Coordinates of C-alpha atoms and ligand atoms in Angstrom, one line a residue:
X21 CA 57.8 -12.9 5.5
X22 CA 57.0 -13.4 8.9
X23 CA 54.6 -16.6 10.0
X24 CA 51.8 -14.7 10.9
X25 CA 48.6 -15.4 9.4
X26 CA 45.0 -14.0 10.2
X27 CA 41.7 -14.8 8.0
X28 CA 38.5 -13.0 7.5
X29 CA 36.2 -15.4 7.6
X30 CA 32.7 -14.3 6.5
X31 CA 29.3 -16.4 6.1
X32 CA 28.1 -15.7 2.5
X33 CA 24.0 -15.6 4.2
X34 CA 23.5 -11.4 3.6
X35 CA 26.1 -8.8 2.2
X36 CA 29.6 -7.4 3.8
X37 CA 28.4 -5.4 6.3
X38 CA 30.6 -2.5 7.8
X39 CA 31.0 -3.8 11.1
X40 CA 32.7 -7.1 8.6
X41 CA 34.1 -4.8 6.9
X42 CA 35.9 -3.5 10.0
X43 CA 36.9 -7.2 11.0
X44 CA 38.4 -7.4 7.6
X45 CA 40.1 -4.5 7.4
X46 CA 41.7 -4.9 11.3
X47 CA 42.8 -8.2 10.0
X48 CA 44.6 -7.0 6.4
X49 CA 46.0 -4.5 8.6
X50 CA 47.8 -6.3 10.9
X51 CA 48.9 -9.1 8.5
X52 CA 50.4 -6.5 6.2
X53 CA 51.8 -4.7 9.8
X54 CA 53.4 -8.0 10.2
X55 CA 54.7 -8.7 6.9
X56 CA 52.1 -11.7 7.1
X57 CA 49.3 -13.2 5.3
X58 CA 45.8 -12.4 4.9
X59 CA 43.4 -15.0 4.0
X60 CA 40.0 -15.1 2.8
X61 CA 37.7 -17.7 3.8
X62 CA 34.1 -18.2 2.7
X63 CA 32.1 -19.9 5.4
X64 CA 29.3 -21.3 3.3
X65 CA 28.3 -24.9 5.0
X66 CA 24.7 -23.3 5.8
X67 CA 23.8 -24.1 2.3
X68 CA 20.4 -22.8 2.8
X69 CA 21.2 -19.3 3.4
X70 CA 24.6 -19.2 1.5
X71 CA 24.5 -17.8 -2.1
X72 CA 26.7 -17.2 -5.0
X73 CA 25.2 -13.8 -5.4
X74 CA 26.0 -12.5 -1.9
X75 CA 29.5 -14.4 -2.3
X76 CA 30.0 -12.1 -5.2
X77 CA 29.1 -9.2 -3.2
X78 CA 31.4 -9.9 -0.3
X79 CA 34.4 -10.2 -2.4
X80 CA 33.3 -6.6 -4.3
X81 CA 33.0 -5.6 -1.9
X82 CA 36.2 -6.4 -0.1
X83 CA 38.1 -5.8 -3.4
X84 CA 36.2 -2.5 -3.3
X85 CA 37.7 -1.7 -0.1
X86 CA 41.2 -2.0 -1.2
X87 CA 41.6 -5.1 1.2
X88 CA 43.4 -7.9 -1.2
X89 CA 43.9 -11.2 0.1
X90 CA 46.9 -13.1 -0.5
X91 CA 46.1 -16.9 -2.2
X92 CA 42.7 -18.2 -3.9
X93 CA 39.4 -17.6 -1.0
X94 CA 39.0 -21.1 0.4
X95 CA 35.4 -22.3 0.2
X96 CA 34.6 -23.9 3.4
X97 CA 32.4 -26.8 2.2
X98 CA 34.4 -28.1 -0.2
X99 CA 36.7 -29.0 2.8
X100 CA 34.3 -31.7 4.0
X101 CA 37.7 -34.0 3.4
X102 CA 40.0 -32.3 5.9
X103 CA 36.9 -32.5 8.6
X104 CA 35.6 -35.9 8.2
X105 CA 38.9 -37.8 9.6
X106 CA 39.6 -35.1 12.5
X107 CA 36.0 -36.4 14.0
X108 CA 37.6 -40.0 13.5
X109 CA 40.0 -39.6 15.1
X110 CA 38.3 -37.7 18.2
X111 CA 36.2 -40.6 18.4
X112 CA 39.0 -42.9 18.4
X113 CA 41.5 -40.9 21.1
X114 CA 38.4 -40.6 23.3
X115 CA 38.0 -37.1 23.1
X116 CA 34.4 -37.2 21.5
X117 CA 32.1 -39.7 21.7
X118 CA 29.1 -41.2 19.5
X119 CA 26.0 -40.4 21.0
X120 CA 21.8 -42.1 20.3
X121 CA 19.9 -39.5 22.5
X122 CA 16.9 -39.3 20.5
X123 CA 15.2 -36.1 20.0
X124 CA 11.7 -37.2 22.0
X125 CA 14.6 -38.1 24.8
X126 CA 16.0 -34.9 24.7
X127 CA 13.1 -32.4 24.0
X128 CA 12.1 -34.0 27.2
X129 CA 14.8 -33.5 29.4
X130 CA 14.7 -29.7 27.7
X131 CA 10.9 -28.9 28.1
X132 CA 11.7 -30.1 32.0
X133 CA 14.5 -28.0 32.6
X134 CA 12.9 -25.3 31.4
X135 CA 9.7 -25.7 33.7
X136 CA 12.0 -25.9 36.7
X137 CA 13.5 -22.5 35.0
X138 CA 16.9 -24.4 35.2
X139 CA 19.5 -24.2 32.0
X140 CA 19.0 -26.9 29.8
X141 CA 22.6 -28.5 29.3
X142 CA 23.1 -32.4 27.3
X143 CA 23.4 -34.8 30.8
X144 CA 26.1 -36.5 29.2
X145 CA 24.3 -39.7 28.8
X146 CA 26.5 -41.1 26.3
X147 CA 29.9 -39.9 27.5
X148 CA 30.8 -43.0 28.8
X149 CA 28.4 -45.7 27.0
X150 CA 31.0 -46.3 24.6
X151 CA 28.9 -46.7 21.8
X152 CA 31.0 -48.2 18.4
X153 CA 30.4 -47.3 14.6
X154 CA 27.5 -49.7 14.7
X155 CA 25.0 -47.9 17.4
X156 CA 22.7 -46.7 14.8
X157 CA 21.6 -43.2 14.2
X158 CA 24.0 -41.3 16.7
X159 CA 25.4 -37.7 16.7
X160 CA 29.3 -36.9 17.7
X161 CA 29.6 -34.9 20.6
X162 CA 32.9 -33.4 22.5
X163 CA 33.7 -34.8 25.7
X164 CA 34.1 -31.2 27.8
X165 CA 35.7 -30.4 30.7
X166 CA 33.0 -31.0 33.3
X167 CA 34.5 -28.4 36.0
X168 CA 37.0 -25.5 36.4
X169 CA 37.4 -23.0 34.1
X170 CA 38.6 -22.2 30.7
X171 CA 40.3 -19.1 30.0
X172 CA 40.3 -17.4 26.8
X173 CA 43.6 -15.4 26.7
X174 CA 42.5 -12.1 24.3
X175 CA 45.0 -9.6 23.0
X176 CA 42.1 -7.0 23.1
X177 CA 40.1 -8.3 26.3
X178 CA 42.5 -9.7 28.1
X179 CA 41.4 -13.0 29.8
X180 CA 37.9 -14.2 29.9
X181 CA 36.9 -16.6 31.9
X182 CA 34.0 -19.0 31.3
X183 CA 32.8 -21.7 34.3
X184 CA 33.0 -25.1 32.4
X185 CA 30.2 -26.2 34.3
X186 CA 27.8 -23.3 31.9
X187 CA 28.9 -25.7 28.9
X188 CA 27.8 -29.2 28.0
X189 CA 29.0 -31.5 25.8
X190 CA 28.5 -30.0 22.3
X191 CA 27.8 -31.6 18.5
X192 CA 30.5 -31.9 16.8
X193 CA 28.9 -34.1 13.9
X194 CA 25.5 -34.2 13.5
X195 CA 23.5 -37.7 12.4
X196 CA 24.2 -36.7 9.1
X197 CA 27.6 -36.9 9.5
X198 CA 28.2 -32.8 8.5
X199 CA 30.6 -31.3 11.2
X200 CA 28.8 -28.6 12.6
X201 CA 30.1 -24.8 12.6
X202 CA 32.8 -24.3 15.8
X203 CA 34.4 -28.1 15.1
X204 CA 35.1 -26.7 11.4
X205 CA 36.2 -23.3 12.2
X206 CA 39.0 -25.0 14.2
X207 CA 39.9 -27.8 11.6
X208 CA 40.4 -25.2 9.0
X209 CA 41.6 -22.5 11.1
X210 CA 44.7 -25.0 12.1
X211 CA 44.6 -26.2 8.1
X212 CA 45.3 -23.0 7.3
X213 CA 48.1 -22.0 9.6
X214 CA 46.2 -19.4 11.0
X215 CA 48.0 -18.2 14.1
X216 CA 46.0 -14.8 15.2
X217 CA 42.0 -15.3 15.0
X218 CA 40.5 -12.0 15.1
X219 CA 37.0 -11.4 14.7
X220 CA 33.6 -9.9 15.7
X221 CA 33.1 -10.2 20.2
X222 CA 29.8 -11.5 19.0
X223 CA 31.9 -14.6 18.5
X224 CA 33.4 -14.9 22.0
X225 CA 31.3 -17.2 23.2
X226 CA 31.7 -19.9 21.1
X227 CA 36.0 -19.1 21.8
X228 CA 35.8 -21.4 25.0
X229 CA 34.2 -24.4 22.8
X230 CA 36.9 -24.2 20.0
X231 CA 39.5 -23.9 22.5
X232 CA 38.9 -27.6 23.9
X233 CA 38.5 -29.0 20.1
X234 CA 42.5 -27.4 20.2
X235 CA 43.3 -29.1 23.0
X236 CA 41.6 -32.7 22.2
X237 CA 43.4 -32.4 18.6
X238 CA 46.6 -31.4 20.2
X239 CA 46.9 -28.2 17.7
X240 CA 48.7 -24.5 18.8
X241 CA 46.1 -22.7 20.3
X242 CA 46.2 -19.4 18.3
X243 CA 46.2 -15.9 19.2
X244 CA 42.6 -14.4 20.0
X245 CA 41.3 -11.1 19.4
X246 CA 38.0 -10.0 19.9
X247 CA 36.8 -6.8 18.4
X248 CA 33.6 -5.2 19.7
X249 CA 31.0 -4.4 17.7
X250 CA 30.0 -1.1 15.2
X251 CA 26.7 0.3 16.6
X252 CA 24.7 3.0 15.5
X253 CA 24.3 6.3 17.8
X254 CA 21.3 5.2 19.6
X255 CA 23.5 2.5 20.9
X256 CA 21.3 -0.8 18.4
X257 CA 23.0 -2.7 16.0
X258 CA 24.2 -0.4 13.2
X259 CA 21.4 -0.2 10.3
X260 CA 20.1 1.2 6.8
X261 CA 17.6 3.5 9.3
X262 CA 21.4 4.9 10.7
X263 CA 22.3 5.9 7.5
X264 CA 23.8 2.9 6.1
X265 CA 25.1 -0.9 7.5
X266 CA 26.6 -2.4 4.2
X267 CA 29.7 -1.8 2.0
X268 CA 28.0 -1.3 -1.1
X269 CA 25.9 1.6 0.4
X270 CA 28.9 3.5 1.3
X271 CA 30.2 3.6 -2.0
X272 CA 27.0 4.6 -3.0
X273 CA 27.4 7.7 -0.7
X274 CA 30.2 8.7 -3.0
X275 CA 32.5 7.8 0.0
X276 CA 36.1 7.4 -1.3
X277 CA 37.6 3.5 -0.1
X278 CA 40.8 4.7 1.5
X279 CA 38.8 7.6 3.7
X280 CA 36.2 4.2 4.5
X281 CA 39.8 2.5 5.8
X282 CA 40.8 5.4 7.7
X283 CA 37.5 6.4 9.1
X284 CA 36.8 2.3 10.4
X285 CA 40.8 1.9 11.5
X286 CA 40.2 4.8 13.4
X287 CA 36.8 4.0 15.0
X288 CA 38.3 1.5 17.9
X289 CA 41.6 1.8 17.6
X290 CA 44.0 5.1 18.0
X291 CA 47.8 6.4 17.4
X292 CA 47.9 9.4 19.4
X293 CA 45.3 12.3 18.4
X294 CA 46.0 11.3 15.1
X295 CA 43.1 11.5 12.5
X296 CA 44.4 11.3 8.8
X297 CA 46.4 8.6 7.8
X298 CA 47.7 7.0 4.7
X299 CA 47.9 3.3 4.5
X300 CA 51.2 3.4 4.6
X301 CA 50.8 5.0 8.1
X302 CA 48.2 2.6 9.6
X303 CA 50.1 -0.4 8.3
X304 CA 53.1 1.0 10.0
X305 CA 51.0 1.9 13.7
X306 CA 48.2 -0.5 13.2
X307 CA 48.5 -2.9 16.3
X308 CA 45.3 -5.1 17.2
X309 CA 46.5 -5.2 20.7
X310 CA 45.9 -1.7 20.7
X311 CA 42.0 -1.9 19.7
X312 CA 39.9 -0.8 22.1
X313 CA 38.0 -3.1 23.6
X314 CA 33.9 -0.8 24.5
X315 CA 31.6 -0.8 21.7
X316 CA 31.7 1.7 19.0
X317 CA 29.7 3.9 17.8
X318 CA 29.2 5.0 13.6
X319 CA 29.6 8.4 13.2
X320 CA 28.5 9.5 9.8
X321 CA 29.7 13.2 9.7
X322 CA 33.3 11.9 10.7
X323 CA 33.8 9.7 8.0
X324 CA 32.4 12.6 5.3
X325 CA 34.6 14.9 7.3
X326 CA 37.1 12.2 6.0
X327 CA 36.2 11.8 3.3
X328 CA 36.5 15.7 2.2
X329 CA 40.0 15.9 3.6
X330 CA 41.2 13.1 1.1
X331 CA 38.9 14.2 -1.7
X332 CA 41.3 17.8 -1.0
X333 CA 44.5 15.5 -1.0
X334 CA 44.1 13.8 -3.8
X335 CA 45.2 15.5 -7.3
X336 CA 42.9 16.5 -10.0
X337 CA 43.9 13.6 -12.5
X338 CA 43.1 10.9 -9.2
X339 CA 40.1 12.2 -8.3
X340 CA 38.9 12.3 -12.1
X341 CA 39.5 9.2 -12.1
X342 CA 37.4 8.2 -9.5
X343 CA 34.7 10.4 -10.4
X344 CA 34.3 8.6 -14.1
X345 CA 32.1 5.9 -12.4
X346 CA 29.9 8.3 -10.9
X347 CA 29.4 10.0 -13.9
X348 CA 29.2 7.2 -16.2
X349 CA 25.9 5.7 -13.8
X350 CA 24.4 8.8 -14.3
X351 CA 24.4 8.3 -18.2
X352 CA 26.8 11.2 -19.0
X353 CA 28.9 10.8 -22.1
X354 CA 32.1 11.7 -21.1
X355 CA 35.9 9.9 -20.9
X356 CA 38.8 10.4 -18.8
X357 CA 41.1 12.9 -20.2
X358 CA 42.0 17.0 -19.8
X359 CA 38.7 18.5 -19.9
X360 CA 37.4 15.8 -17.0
X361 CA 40.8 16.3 -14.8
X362 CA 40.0 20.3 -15.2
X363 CA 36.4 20.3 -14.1
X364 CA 37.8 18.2 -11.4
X365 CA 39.9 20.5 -10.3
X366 CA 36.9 23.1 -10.3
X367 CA 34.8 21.1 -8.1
X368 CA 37.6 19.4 -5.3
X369 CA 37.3 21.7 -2.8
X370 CA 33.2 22.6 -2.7
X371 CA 32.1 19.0 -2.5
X372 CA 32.4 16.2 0.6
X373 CA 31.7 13.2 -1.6
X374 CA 31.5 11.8 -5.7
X375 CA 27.6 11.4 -5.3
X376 CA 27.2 15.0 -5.0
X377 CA 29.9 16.0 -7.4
X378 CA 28.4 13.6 -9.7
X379 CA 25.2 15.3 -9.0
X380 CA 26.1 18.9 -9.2
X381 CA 27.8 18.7 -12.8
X382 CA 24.7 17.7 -14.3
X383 CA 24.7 20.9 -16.2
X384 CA 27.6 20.4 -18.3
X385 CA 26.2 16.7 -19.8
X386 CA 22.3 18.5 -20.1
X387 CA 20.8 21.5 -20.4
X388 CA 19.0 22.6 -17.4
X389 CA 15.5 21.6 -17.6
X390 CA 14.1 24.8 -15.6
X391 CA 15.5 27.9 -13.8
X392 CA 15.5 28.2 -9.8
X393 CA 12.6 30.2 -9.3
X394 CA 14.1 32.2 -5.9
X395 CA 17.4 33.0 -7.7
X396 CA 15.5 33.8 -11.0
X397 CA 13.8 36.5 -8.5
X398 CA 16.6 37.4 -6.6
X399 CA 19.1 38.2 -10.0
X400 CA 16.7 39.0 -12.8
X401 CA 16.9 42.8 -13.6
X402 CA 15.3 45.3 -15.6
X403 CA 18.8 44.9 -17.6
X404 CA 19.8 41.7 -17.0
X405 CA 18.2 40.2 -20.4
X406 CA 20.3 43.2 -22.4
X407 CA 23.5 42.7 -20.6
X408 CA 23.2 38.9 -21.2
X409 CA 22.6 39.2 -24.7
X410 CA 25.6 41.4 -24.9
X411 CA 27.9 38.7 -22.9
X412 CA 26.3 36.3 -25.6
X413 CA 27.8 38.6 -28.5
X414 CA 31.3 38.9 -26.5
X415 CA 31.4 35.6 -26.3
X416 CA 30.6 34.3 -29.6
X417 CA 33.2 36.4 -31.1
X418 CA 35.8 35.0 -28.6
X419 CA 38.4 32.6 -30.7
X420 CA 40.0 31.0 -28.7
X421 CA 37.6 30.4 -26.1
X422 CA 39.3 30.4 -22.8
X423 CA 39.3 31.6 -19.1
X424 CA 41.0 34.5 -19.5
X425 CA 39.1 35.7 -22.5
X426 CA 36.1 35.2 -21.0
X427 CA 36.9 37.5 -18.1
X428 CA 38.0 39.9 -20.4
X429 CA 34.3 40.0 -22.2
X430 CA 32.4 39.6 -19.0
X431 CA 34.4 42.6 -16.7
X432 CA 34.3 44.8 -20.6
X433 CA 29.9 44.6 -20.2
X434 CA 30.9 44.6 -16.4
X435 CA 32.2 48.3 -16.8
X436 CA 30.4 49.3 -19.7
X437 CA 27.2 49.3 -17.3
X438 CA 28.9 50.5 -14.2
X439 CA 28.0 47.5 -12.3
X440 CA 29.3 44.8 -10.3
X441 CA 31.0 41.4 -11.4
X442 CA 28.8 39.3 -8.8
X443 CA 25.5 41.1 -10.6
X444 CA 26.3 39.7 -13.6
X445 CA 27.6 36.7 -13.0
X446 CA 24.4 35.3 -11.1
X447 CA 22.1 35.5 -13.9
X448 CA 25.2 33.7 -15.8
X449 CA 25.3 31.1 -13.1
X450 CA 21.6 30.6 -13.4
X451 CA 21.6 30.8 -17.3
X452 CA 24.0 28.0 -17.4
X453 CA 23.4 25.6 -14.4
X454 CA 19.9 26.2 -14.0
X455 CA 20.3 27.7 -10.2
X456 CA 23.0 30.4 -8.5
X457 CA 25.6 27.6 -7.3
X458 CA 28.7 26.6 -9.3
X459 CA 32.3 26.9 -9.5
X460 CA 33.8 29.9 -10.8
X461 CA 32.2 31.4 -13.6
X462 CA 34.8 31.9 -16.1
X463 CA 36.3 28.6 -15.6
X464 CA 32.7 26.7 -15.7
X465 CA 31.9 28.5 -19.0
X466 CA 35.8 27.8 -20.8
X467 CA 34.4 24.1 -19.4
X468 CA 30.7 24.2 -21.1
X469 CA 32.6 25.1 -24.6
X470 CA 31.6 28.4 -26.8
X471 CA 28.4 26.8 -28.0
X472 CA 26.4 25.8 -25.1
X473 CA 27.4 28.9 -23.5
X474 CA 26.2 31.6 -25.5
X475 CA 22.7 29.3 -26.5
X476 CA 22.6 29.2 -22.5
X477 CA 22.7 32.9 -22.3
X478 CA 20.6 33.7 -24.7
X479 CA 18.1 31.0 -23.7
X480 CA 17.9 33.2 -20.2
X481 CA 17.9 36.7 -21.7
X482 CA 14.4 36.3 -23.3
X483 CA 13.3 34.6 -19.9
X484 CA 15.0 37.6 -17.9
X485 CA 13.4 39.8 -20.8
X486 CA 10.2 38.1 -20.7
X487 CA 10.3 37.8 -16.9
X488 CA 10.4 41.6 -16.4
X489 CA 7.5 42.5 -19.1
X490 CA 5.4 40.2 -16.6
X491 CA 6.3 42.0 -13.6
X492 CA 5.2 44.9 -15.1
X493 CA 2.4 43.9 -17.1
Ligands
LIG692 N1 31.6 -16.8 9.7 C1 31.6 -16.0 10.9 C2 30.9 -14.7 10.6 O1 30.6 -14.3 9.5 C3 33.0 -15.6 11.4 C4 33.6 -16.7 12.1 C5 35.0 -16.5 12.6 O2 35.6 -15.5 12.3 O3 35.5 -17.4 13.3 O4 30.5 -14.0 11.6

């Protein structure tokens, strides 16, 4: 194994998002490129806006996603241990200080700079007062550089350079003693060996403040990488209005998790012209140095485009499989098992995603409440009800009930009234699914059993019967 570790590092305040979902996934890719480790860590110190429900979600939905993190999640406030004594210690080496500014004091000095229109930055007051553990109510700030520059060195920017004089001498601790968010992000980052931090550039600036909590603790400074953010095509931050922004709406779309990896590995980051991959081949290519570093933009019709091209890898049996859930939701009584991997196979290539696979089948779990009224127009003959009702008498006769003995019934009335195969198998389309779309006939009816296809037929030859004595009554 090699020593690199990267986290995903997500605030449990709102669901997994897909731009997190990206961050997560570049990370799991480069650890498992690496031969590394990929670790989990909920950043729930807001307590207000963290919950247990959208932990749960976030870790669906990352398991969803196929993206498994090596060790237990670490749960960021139960570390207060681990960041108590780093601030100590600050205090004690002289690299933070205790500060009483009250907050009349400093909503003063705010309200003032603002009126001049000047940035409002702490005036150091207490950098050098010295104050002990015994000053009273006081805050913990971090002595920062005053001048020159820091430098964040990015594997995906390159390096970014902030003027120290733009930054002021930050909380570390607030009077409640809590640490507040960038001091713990570094104290667990360095607890956890993490030695590549790669996350959303919406981050960045808060990079040039951890960096000198590095420095003043004396840890390795760890590798950054900055990864711009998903937006949708008009350029905002991605949203429901752009079709969807969380995890759990794209499985929802029926979208299949390994076309999700490929389509968000893809979107920023590039091996060639190369648009399919397996895992296998992005853990092999995947390089987060190689991330491009302009925003992105979703593209919905890719990722179906995807989506159908791994949907028409898969085999039968796998995408049965995934299909059960979607057909389970929709209250159908059905199990995994021959007859499921065979309408599978009936439907792979006519469908982009599950949700509309799941939605097309309908038919064989219910009857179909009401013909489609255009293809009821379109197909229904003077003969139609007769040649149905002889279909229907094939049929029932038929022992065993299979494909090729249902062609052999069907072409027989076919012949017998000197017509055409596509004639007759509308109206058997519509009799059995309700409209003129579905897979091949003869295999959709082998699939509906012996039963259910000759009441179907029936059911539409007095409709087609009925349907012409109104046309020409
Ligand atoms: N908790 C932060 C977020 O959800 C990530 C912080 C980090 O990766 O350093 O955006």
């Amino acid at each position: 194994m090699s020593d690199v570790s990267v986290r995903f590092a997500p605030s449990p305040t709102g669901s997994l998002h897909i731009g997190g979902a990206r961050t997560a996934l570049y990370n799991w890719l480069y650890a498992r490129h690496c031969g590394g480790k990929f670790l989990l860590r909920i950043e729930d110190t807001d307590k207000e806006r963290s919950t247990p429900e959208n932990i749960r979600i976030i870790l669906d939905g990352m398991r969803w996603m196929g993206l498994d993190w090596d060790g237990e999640p670490v749960m960021q406030s139960e570390r207060i241990g681990i960041h108590r004594p780093l601030i100590e210690r600050l205090i004690d080496e002289g690299g933070a200080y205790r500060c009483t500014c009250t907050k009349d004091e400093l909503d003063a000095k705010r309200e003032a700079a603002q009126a001049e229109k000047r940035k409002y930055l702490y005036d150091r007051k207490c950098r050098d007062a010295g104050h002990g553990p015994d000053c009273g109510e006081h805050v913990v700030r971090l002595k920062m550089p005053v001048e020159g520059e820091i430098v964040v060195k990015d594997l995906i920017l390159g390096d970014v350079t902030f003027n120290a004089a733009e930054l002021d001498d930050w909380i570390i601790a607030r009077s409640d003693h809590s640490p507040t968010y960038n001091f713990v992000v570094v104290a667990d980052d360095h607890d956890m060996g993490v030695t590549h931090v790669i996350r959303g550039n919406d981050h960045l600036n808060n990079t040039p403040k951890q960096l000198v909590v590095y420095q003043a603790l004396g840890f390795d400074i760890p590798a950054f990488a900055h990864i711009p953010m998903v937006h949708g095509p008009d350029g905002k931050k991605l949203s429901k209005r752009h079709g969807a922004s969380a995890v759990t709406e794209l499985r929802e779309m029926g979208l299949l998790p390994e076309a999700v990896r490929n389509y968000l590995a893809r979107l920023g980051w590039s091996h060639g012209d190369q648009e399919l991959f397996t895992d296998a081949e992005l853990i092999e290519h995947f390089d987060v140095a190689n991330v491009n570093a302009s925003a992105t933009v979703m593209d919905f019709a890719k990722l179906e485009w995807i989506n159908q091209q791994k949907i028409l890898a898969m085999t039968p049996d796998a995408l049965a499989e995934r299909l059960l859930p979607y057909l389970i939701e929709r209250g159908y009584s059905v199990e995994a098992g021959p007859w499921l991997t065979t309408l599978a196979a009936n439907i792979q290539e006519r469908f982009k995603n599950l949700v509309e696979m799941a939605d097309h089948v309908r038919y064989f779990f219910e009857e179909p409440s009401a013909y489609d009224e255009a293809a009821v127009k379109k197909w229904f003959k003077a003969d139609t009800g007769a040649i149905l009702n002889e279909i229907a008498d094939g049929l029932e006769a038929l022992d065993p009930f299979d494909e090729a003995g249902i062609e052999g019934v069907i072409n027989g009335v076919v012949e017998k009234h000197e017509t055409k195969l596509g004639k007759v198998a509308q109206p058997i389309r519509i009799a059995v699914t309700g409209s003129s779309i579905s897979p091949g006939i003869f295999e959709t009816l082998a699939l509906l059993d012996k039963e259910r296809s000759v009441a179907r037929i029936r059911k539409a030859a007095a409709h087609a019967t009925q349907h012409q004595a109104e046309k020409q009554g």
